[in-house]
JSON list of C-alpha atoms in Angstrom, two decimals:
[
{"chain": "A", "resi": 22, "resn": "ILE", "atom": "CA", "xyz": [119.70, 104.11, 105.74]},
{"chain": "A", "resi": 23, "resn": "ALA", "atom": "CA", "xyz": [119.40, 106.15, 108.93]},
{"chain": "A", "resi": 24, "resn": "SER", "atom": "CA", "xyz": [116.32, 107.97, 107.64]},
{"chain": "A", "resi": 25, "resn": "VAL", "atom": "CA", "xyz": [114.63, 104.65, 106.82]},
{"chain": "A", "resi": 26, "resn": "ASP", "atom": "CA", "xyz": [115.63, 103.27, 110.25]},
{"chain": "A", "resi": 27, "resn": "LYS", "atom": "CA", "xyz": [113.62, 106.08, 111.89]},
{"chain": "A", "resi": 28, "resn": "ILE", "atom": "CA", "xyz": [110.50, 105.23, 109.89]},
{"chain": "A", "resi": 29, "resn": "LEU", "atom": "CA", "xyz": [110.74, 101.46, 109.71]},
{"chain": "A", "resi": 30, "resn": "PRO", "atom": "CA", "xyz": [113.06, 99.46, 111.97]},
{"chain": "A", "resi": 31, "resn": "GLU", "atom": "CA", "xyz": [114.48, 96.33, 110.33]},
{"chain": "A", "resi": 32, "resn": "ASN", "atom": "CA", "xyz": [112.54, 93.74, 112.35]},
{"chain": "A", "resi": 33, "resn": "GLU", "atom": "CA", "xyz": [109.13, 95.39, 112.01]},
{"chain": "A", "resi": 34, "resn": "THR", "atom": "CA", "xyz": [106.28, 93.13, 110.86]},
{"chain": "A", "resi": 35, "resn": "CYS", "atom": "CA", "xyz": [105.44, 95.17, 107.82]},
{"chain": "A", "resi": 36, "resn": "LEU", "atom": "CA", "xyz": [103.34, 95.18, 104.67]},
{"chain": "A", "resi": 37, "resn": "GLY", "atom": "CA", "xyz": [104.84, 97.30, 101.92]},
{"chain": "A", "resi": 38, "resn": "MET", "atom": "CA", "xyz": [102.32, 99.04, 99.72]},
{"chain": "A", "resi": 39, "resn": "HIS", "atom": "CA", "xyz": [103.52, 100.78, 96.57]},
{"chain": "A", "resi": 40, "resn": "ILE", "atom": "CA", "xyz": [100.88, 102.89, 94.87]},
{"chain": "A", "resi": 41, "resn": "ARG", "atom": "CA", "xyz": [102.18, 104.62, 91.77]},
{"chain": "A", "resi": 42, "resn": "HIS", "atom": "CA", "xyz": [99.97, 107.23, 90.16]},
{"chain": "A", "resi": 43, "resn": "SER", "atom": "CA", "xyz": [101.64, 110.41, 88.93]},
{"chain": "A", "resi": 44, "resn": "ASP", "atom": "CA", "xyz": [103.15, 109.08, 85.71]},
{"chain": "A", "resi": 45, "resn": "LYS", "atom": "CA", "xyz": [100.75, 106.15, 85.20]},
{"chain": "A", "resi": 46, "resn": "TRP", "atom": "CA", "xyz": [98.08, 107.76, 83.10]},
{"chain": "A", "resi": 47, "resn": "GLY", "atom": "CA", "xyz": [96.92, 107.41, 79.56]},
{"chain": "A", "resi": 48, "resn": "ALA", "atom": "CA", "xyz": [97.56, 103.85, 78.40]},
{"chain": "A", "resi": 49, "resn": "ARG", "atom": "CA", "xyz": [98.80, 102.66, 81.79]},
{"chain": "A", "resi": 50, "resn": "ARG", "atom": "CA", "xyz": [96.43, 101.57, 84.56]},
{"chain": "A", "resi": 51, "resn": "GLN", "atom": "CA", "xyz": [96.35, 103.49, 87.81]},
{"chain": "A", "resi": 52, "resn": "ILE", "atom": "CA", "xyz": [95.34, 101.06, 90.53]},
{"chain": "A", "resi": 53, "resn": "PRO", "atom": "CA", "xyz": [92.73, 102.73, 92.75]},
{"chain": "A", "resi": 54, "resn": "GLU", "atom": "CA", "xyz": [93.57, 102.91, 96.45]},
{"chain": "A", "resi": 55, "resn": "GLU", "atom": "CA", "xyz": [90.42, 100.90, 97.19]},
{"chain": "A", "resi": 56, "resn": "GLU", "atom": "CA", "xyz": [91.96, 97.81, 95.54]},
{"chain": "A", "resi": 57, "resn": "PHE", "atom": "CA", "xyz": [94.73, 97.84, 98.15]},
{"chain": "A", "resi": 58, "resn": "LEU", "atom": "CA", "xyz": [92.31, 98.19, 101.08]},
{"chain": "A", "resi": 59, "resn": "PRO", "atom": "CA", "xyz": [91.19, 94.51, 101.43]},
{"chain": "A", "resi": 60, "resn": "TYR", "atom": "CA", "xyz": [94.83, 93.39, 101.50]},
{"chain": "A", "resi": 61, "resn": "VAL", "atom": "CA", "xyz": [95.75, 95.92, 104.18]},
{"chain": "A", "resi": 62, "resn": "LYS", "atom": "CA", "xyz": [92.72, 94.83, 106.19]},
{"chain": "A", "resi": 63, "resn": "ALA", "atom": "CA", "xyz": [93.67, 91.13, 105.83]},
{"chain": "A", "resi": 64, "resn": "PHE", "atom": "CA", "xyz": [97.26, 91.87, 106.88]},
{"chain": "A", "resi": 65, "resn": "LEU", "atom": "CA", "xyz": [96.29, 93.85, 109.98]},
{"chain": "A", "resi": 66, "resn": "GLN", "atom": "CA", "xyz": [93.57, 91.42, 111.02]},
{"chain": "A", "resi": 67, "resn": "ARG", "atom": "CA", "xyz": [96.05, 88.51, 110.82]},
{"chain": "A", "resi": 68, "resn": "GLY", "atom": "CA", "xyz": [98.55, 90.13, 113.17]},
{"chain": "A", "resi": 69, "resn": "GLY", "atom": "CA", "xyz": [100.46, 92.56, 110.97]},
{"chain": "A", "resi": 70, "resn": "ARG", "atom": "CA", "xyz": [101.55, 95.74, 112.68]},
{"chain": "A", "resi": 71, "resn": "THR", "atom": "CA", "xyz": [102.81, 98.26, 110.18]},
{"chain": "A", "resi": 72, "resn": "VAL", "atom": "CA", "xyz": [101.95, 99.24, 106.63]},
{"chain": "A", "resi": 73, "resn": "TYR", "atom": "CA", "xyz": [104.58, 101.21, 104.76]},
{"chain": "A", "resi": 74, "resn": "LEU", "atom": "CA", "xyz": [103.02, 103.33, 102.01]},
{"chain": "A", "resi": 75, "resn": "ALA", "atom": "CA", "xyz": [105.37, 104.31, 99.20]},
{"chain": "A", "resi": 76, "resn": "THR", "atom": "CA", "xyz": [103.76, 106.62, 96.68]},
{"chain": "A", "resi": 77, "resn": "ASP", "atom": "CA", "xyz": [104.60, 109.38, 94.26]},
{"chain": "A", "resi": 78, "resn": "SER", "atom": "CA", "xyz": [101.16, 110.95, 94.58]},
{"chain": "A", "resi": 79, "resn": "GLN", "atom": "CA", "xyz": [99.86, 113.44, 97.12]},
{"chain": "A", "resi": 80, "resn": "ASN", "atom": "CA", "xyz": [96.35, 112.45, 96.00]},
{"chain": "A", "resi": 81, "resn": "VAL", "atom": "CA", "xyz": [96.99, 108.88, 97.22]},
{"chain": "A", "resi": 82, "resn": "ILE", "atom": "CA", "xyz": [98.16, 110.19, 100.60]},
{"chain": "A", "resi": 83, "resn": "ASP", "atom": "CA", "xyz": [95.06, 112.39, 100.85]},
{"chain": "A", "resi": 84, "resn": "THR", "atom": "CA", "xyz": [92.69, 109.56, 99.88]},
{"chain": "A", "resi": 85, "resn": "VAL", "atom": "CA", "xyz": [94.17, 107.18, 102.46]},
{"chain": "A", "resi": 86, "resn": "ARG", "atom": "CA", "xyz": [94.20, 109.89, 105.12]},
{"chain": "A", "resi": 87, "resn": "ASN", "atom": "CA", "xyz": [90.62, 111.03, 104.44]},
{"chain": "A", "resi": 88, "resn": "SER", "atom": "CA", "xyz": [88.70, 107.90, 103.49]},
{"chain": "A", "resi": 89, "resn": "TRP", "atom": "CA", "xyz": [90.32, 104.80, 104.97]},
{"chain": "A", "resi": 90, "resn": "PRO", "atom": "CA", "xyz": [89.10, 103.50, 108.36]},
{"chain": "A", "resi": 91, "resn": "ALA", "atom": "CA", "xyz": [90.76, 105.17, 111.36]},
{"chain": "A", "resi": 92, "resn": "TRP", "atom": "CA", "xyz": [91.88, 101.85, 112.85]},
{"chain": "A", "resi": 93, "resn": "MET", "atom": "CA", "xyz": [93.87, 101.15, 109.67]},
{"chain": "A", "resi": 94, "resn": "LYS", "atom": "CA", "xyz": [95.36, 104.63, 109.29]},
{"chain": "A", "resi": 95, "resn": "GLU", "atom": "CA", "xyz": [97.10, 104.42, 112.67]},
{"chain": "A", "resi": 96, "resn": "HIS", "atom": "CA", "xyz": [99.26, 101.57, 111.27]},
{"chain": "A", "resi": 97, "resn": "ILE", "atom": "CA", "xyz": [100.34, 103.37, 108.10]},
{"chain": "A", "resi": 98, "resn": "ARG", "atom": "CA", "xyz": [103.75, 104.97, 107.82]},
{"chain": "A", "resi": 99, "resn": "THR", "atom": "CA", "xyz": [105.26, 106.97, 105.01]},
{"chain": "A", "resi": 100, "resn": "GLN", "atom": "CA", "xyz": [108.54, 108.71, 104.36]},
{"chain": "A", "resi": 101, "resn": "GLY", "atom": "CA", "xyz": [106.83, 111.90, 105.45]},
{"chain": "A", "resi": 102, "resn": "ASP", "atom": "CA", "xyz": [103.84, 113.96, 104.52]},
{"chain": "A", "resi": 103, "resn": "ASP", "atom": "CA", "xyz": [105.04, 117.47, 103.80]},
{"chain": "A", "resi": 104, "resn": "SER", "atom": "CA", "xyz": [108.76, 116.91, 103.39]},
{"chain": "A", "resi": 105, "resn": "VAL", "atom": "CA", "xyz": [108.61, 114.53, 100.39]},
{"chain": "A", "resi": 106, "resn": "VAL", "atom": "CA", "xyz": [108.25, 115.64, 96.77]},
{"chain": "A", "resi": 107, "resn": "ARG", "atom": "CA", "xyz": [104.94, 114.24, 95.49]},
{"chain": "A", "resi": 108, "resn": "SER", "atom": "CA", "xyz": [102.85, 115.02, 92.45]},
{"chain": "A", "resi": 109, "resn": "THR", "atom": "CA", "xyz": [99.27, 116.23, 92.68]},
{"chain": "A", "resi": 110, "resn": "TYR", "atom": "CA", "xyz": [98.43, 115.53, 89.06]},
{"chain": "A", "resi": 111, "resn": "GLN", "atom": "CA", "xyz": [99.90, 113.65, 86.12]},
{"chain": "A", "resi": 112, "resn": "LYS", "atom": "CA", "xyz": [103.34, 115.18, 86.27]},
{"chain": "A", "resi": 113, "resn": "PRO", "atom": "CA", "xyz": [105.98, 112.66, 87.44]},
{"chain": "A", "resi": 114, "resn": "VAL", "atom": "CA", "xyz": [107.96, 113.61, 90.53]},
{"chain": "A", "resi": 115, "resn": "PHE", "atom": "CA", "xyz": [111.24, 113.41, 88.63]},
{"chain": "A", "resi": 116, "resn": "LYS", "atom": "CA", "xyz": [110.03, 116.42, 86.63]},
{"chain": "A", "resi": 117, "resn": "ILE", "atom": "CA", "xyz": [108.99, 118.38, 89.72]},
{"chain": "A", "resi": 118, "resn": "GLY", "atom": "CA", "xyz": [111.80, 118.36, 92.23]},
{"chain": "A", "resi": 119, "resn": "GLU", "atom": "CA", "xyz": [115.56, 118.48, 92.20]},
{"chain": "A", "resi": 120, "resn": "HIS", "atom": "CA", "xyz": [116.83, 115.17, 90.80]},
{"chain": "A", "resi": 121, "resn": "HIS", "atom": "CA", "xyz": [119.14, 114.24, 93.66]},
{"chain": "A", "resi": 122, "resn": "ARG", "atom": "CA", "xyz": [116.35, 114.77, 96.17]},
{"chain": "A", "resi": 123, "resn": "THR", "atom": "CA", "xyz": [113.71, 112.78, 94.30]},
{"chain": "A", "resi": 124, "resn": "ASN", "atom": "CA", "xyz": [116.21, 109.99, 93.54]},
{"chain": "A", "resi": 125, "resn": "THR", "atom": "CA", "xyz": [117.13, 109.78, 97.23]},
{"chain": "A", "resi": 126, "resn": "GLU", "atom": "CA", "xyz": [113.46, 109.64, 98.23]},
{"chain": "A", "resi": 127, "resn": "VAL", "atom": "CA", "xyz": [112.79, 106.82, 95.76]},
{"chain": "A", "resi": 128, "resn": "LEU", "atom": "CA", "xyz": [115.81, 104.89, 97.06]},
{"chain": "A", "resi": 129, "resn": "ASN", "atom": "CA", "xyz": [114.51, 105.33, 100.62]},
{"chain": "A", "resi": 130, "resn": "ASP", "atom": "CA", "xyz": [111.13, 103.95, 99.54]},
{"chain": "A", "resi": 131, "resn": "ILE", "atom": "CA", "xyz": [112.83, 100.97, 97.88]},
{"chain": "A", "resi": 132, "resn": "LEU", "atom": "CA", "xyz": [114.84, 100.22, 101.03]},
{"chain": "A", "resi": 133, "resn": "ALA", "atom": "CA", "xyz": [111.79, 100.56, 103.27]},
{"chain": "A", "resi": 134, "resn": "LEU", "atom": "CA", "xyz": [109.67, 98.32, 101.02]},
{"chain": "A", "resi": 135, "resn": "SER", "atom": "CA", "xyz": [112.46, 95.74, 100.97]},
{"chain": "A", "resi": 136, "resn": "ARG", "atom": "CA", "xyz": [112.37, 95.56, 104.78]},
{"chain": "A", "resi": 137, "resn": "CYS", "atom": "CA", "xyz": [108.75, 94.44, 104.72]},
{"chain": "A", "resi": 138, "resn": "ARG", "atom": "CA", "xyz": [107.70, 90.79, 104.89]},
{"chain": "A", "resi": 139, "resn": "PHE", "atom": "CA", "xyz": [104.88, 91.29, 102.40]},
{"chain": "A", "resi": 140, "resn": "MET", "atom": "CA", "xyz": [104.12, 93.70, 99.59]},
{"chain": "A", "resi": 141, "resn": "ILE", "atom": "CA", "xyz": [101.13, 94.82, 97.53]},
{"chain": "A", "resi": 142, "resn": "HIS", "atom": "CA", "xyz": [101.95, 96.69, 94.34]},
{"chain": "A", "resi": 143, "resn": "GLY", "atom": "CA", "xyz": [101.46, 97.23, 90.63]},
{"chain": "A", "resi": 144, "resn": "LEU", "atom": "CA", "xyz": [104.02, 97.04, 87.87]},
{"chain": "A", "resi": 145, "resn": "SER", "atom": "CA", "xyz": [106.95, 99.30, 88.68]},
{"chain": "A", "resi": 146, "resn": "ALA", "atom": "CA", "xyz": [110.71, 99.37, 88.89]},
{"chain": "A", "resi": 147, "resn": "VAL", "atom": "CA", "xyz": [110.42, 100.46, 92.53]},
{"chain": "A", "resi": 148, "resn": "SER", "atom": "CA", "xyz": [108.55, 97.28, 93.50]},
{"chain": "A", "resi": 149, "resn": "GLU", "atom": "CA", "xyz": [110.89, 95.11, 91.44]},
{"chain": "A", "resi": 150, "resn": "SER", "atom": "CA", "xyz": [113.90, 96.73, 93.12]},
{"chain": "A", "resi": 151, "resn": "ALA", "atom": "CA", "xyz": [112.47, 96.03, 96.59]},
{"chain": "A", "resi": 152, "resn": "ILE", "atom": "CA", "xyz": [111.96, 92.37, 95.61]},
{"chain": "A", "resi": 153, "resn": "TYR", "atom": "CA", "xyz": [115.53, 92.23, 94.30]},
{"chain": "A", "resi": 154, "resn": "LEU", "atom": "CA", "xyz": [116.79, 93.42, 97.71]},
{"chain": "A", "resi": 155, "resn": "ASN", "atom": "CA", "xyz": [114.52, 91.00, 99.60]},
{"chain": "A", "resi": 156, "resn": "LEU", "atom": "CA", "xyz": [113.96, 87.86, 97.53]},
{"chain": "A", "resi": 157, "resn": "ASN", "atom": "CA", "xyz": [111.44, 86.58, 100.11]},
{"chain": "A", "resi": 158, "resn": "LEU", "atom": "CA", "xyz": [109.06, 89.19, 98.71]},
{"chain": "A", "resi": 159, "resn": "HIS", "atom": "CA", "xyz": [108.98, 87.30, 95.42]},
{"chain": "A", "resi": 160, "resn": "ASN", "atom": "CA", "xyz": [106.61, 84.75, 96.94]},
{"chain": "A", "resi": 161, "resn": "ARG", "atom": "CA", "xyz": [105.01, 87.09, 99.47]},
{"chain": "A", "resi": 162, "resn": "SER", "atom": "CA", "xyz": [103.86, 89.92, 97.28]},
{"chain": "A", "resi": 163, "resn": "VAL", "atom": "CA", "xyz": [100.76, 90.58, 95.23]},
{"chain": "A", "resi": 164, "resn": "ASN", "atom": "CA", "xyz": [101.03, 92.38, 91.91]},
{"chain": "A", "resi": 165, "resn": "LEU", "atom": "CA", "xyz": [97.55, 93.79, 91.44]},
{"chain": "A", "resi": 166, "resn": "GLU", "atom": "CA", "xyz": [98.23, 94.19, 87.71]},
{"chain": "A", "resi": 167, "resn": "ASP", "atom": "CA", "xyz": [98.81, 90.46, 87.29]},
{"chain": "A", "resi": 168, "resn": "PRO", "atom": "CA", "xyz": [95.47, 89.01, 86.12]},
{"chain": "A", "resi": 169, "resn": "SER", "atom": "CA", "xyz": [96.07, 85.86, 88.17]},
{"chain": "A", "resi": 170, "resn": "HIS", "atom": "CA", "xyz": [97.04, 87.63, 91.43]},
{"chain": "A", "resi": 171, "resn": "MET", "atom": "CA", "xyz": [95.88, 86.10, 94.71]},
{"chain": "A", "resi": 172, "resn": "ASN", "atom": "CA", "xyz": [92.81, 87.51, 96.34]},
{"chain": "A", "resi": 173, "resn": "ALA", "atom": "CA", "xyz": [92.75, 89.18, 99.76]},
{"chain": "A", "resi": 174, "resn": "VAL", "atom": "CA", "xyz": [91.43, 86.06, 101.53]},
{"chain": "A", "resi": 175, "resn": "THR", "atom": "CA", "xyz": [94.28, 83.91, 100.22]},
{"chain": "A", "resi": 176, "resn": "PHE", "atom": "CA", "xyz": [96.73, 86.70, 101.03]},
{"chain": "A", "resi": 177, "resn": "GLY", "atom": "CA", "xyz": [95.39, 86.85, 104.60]},
{"chain": "A", "resi": 178, "resn": "SER", "atom": "CA", "xyz": [95.89, 83.10, 105.00]},
{"chain": "A", "resi": 179, "resn": "MET", "atom": "CA", "xyz": [99.46, 83.43, 103.75]},
{"chain": "A", "resi": 180, "resn": "VAL", "atom": "CA", "xyz": [100.12, 86.28, 106.21]},
{"chain": "A", "resi": 181, "resn": "ARG", "atom": "CA", "xyz": [98.72, 84.26, 109.12]},
{"chain": "A", "resi": 182, "resn": "GLN", "atom": "CA", "xyz": [100.83, 81.23, 108.17]},
{"chain": "A", "resi": 183, "resn": "HIS", "atom": "CA", "xyz": [104.05, 83.26, 107.91]},
{"chain": "A", "resi": 184, "resn": "LEU", "atom": "CA", "xyz": [103.45, 85.26, 111.06]},
{"chain": "A", "resi": 185, "resn": "LYS", "atom": "CA", "xyz": [102.88, 82.07, 113.07]},
{"chain": "A", "resi": 186, "resn": "SER", "atom": "CA", "xyz": [106.32, 80.84, 112.06]},
{"chain": "A", "resi": 187, "resn": "LYS", "atom": "CA", "xyz": [109.01, 82.19, 114.36]},
{"chain": "A", "resi": 188, "resn": "THR", "atom": "CA", "xyz": [111.71, 81.51, 111.81]},
{"chain": "A", "resi": 189, "resn": "VAL", "atom": "CA", "xyz": [110.36, 83.82, 109.12]},
{"chain": "A", "resi": 190, "resn": "LYS", "atom": "CA", "xyz": [112.85, 86.48, 108.11]},
{"chain": "A", "resi": 191, "resn": "PRO", "atom": "CA", "xyz": [111.87, 89.81, 106.57]}
]
């Protein structure tokens, strides 16, 4: 909990973004980083402050760092760049690092995502676990693998509405 507190204080106005790539290949769809971009833009333009990026892929980190607009990148936080076990290809992180370490890092991501008011994600146990810890995310998240997911404009309107309310809890 202390390590997550350093990255993401509990009352931060945050958008959680879970981008899973390393073990989602073959028959499973990898959601390109570009599909997350309009949602991040809508969140930040409607008053959001912080975007927490949880990912198992160093390639995702590199893409966001190298190709997303500078004004957006300054709002993005992660568990760490060099200190976290991440895959660079199709090998899942649980087959790369020591199990206790990778399990702890995933649990930290789940806790951090659960502290956010909103979340953008694909199908994953990590996203579902964050929603379980913060049931408000059930109605304030967008599963980009759901064919009927809300678009970025509708998401932005929802963000604006919730951020105007002073009684909204994370």
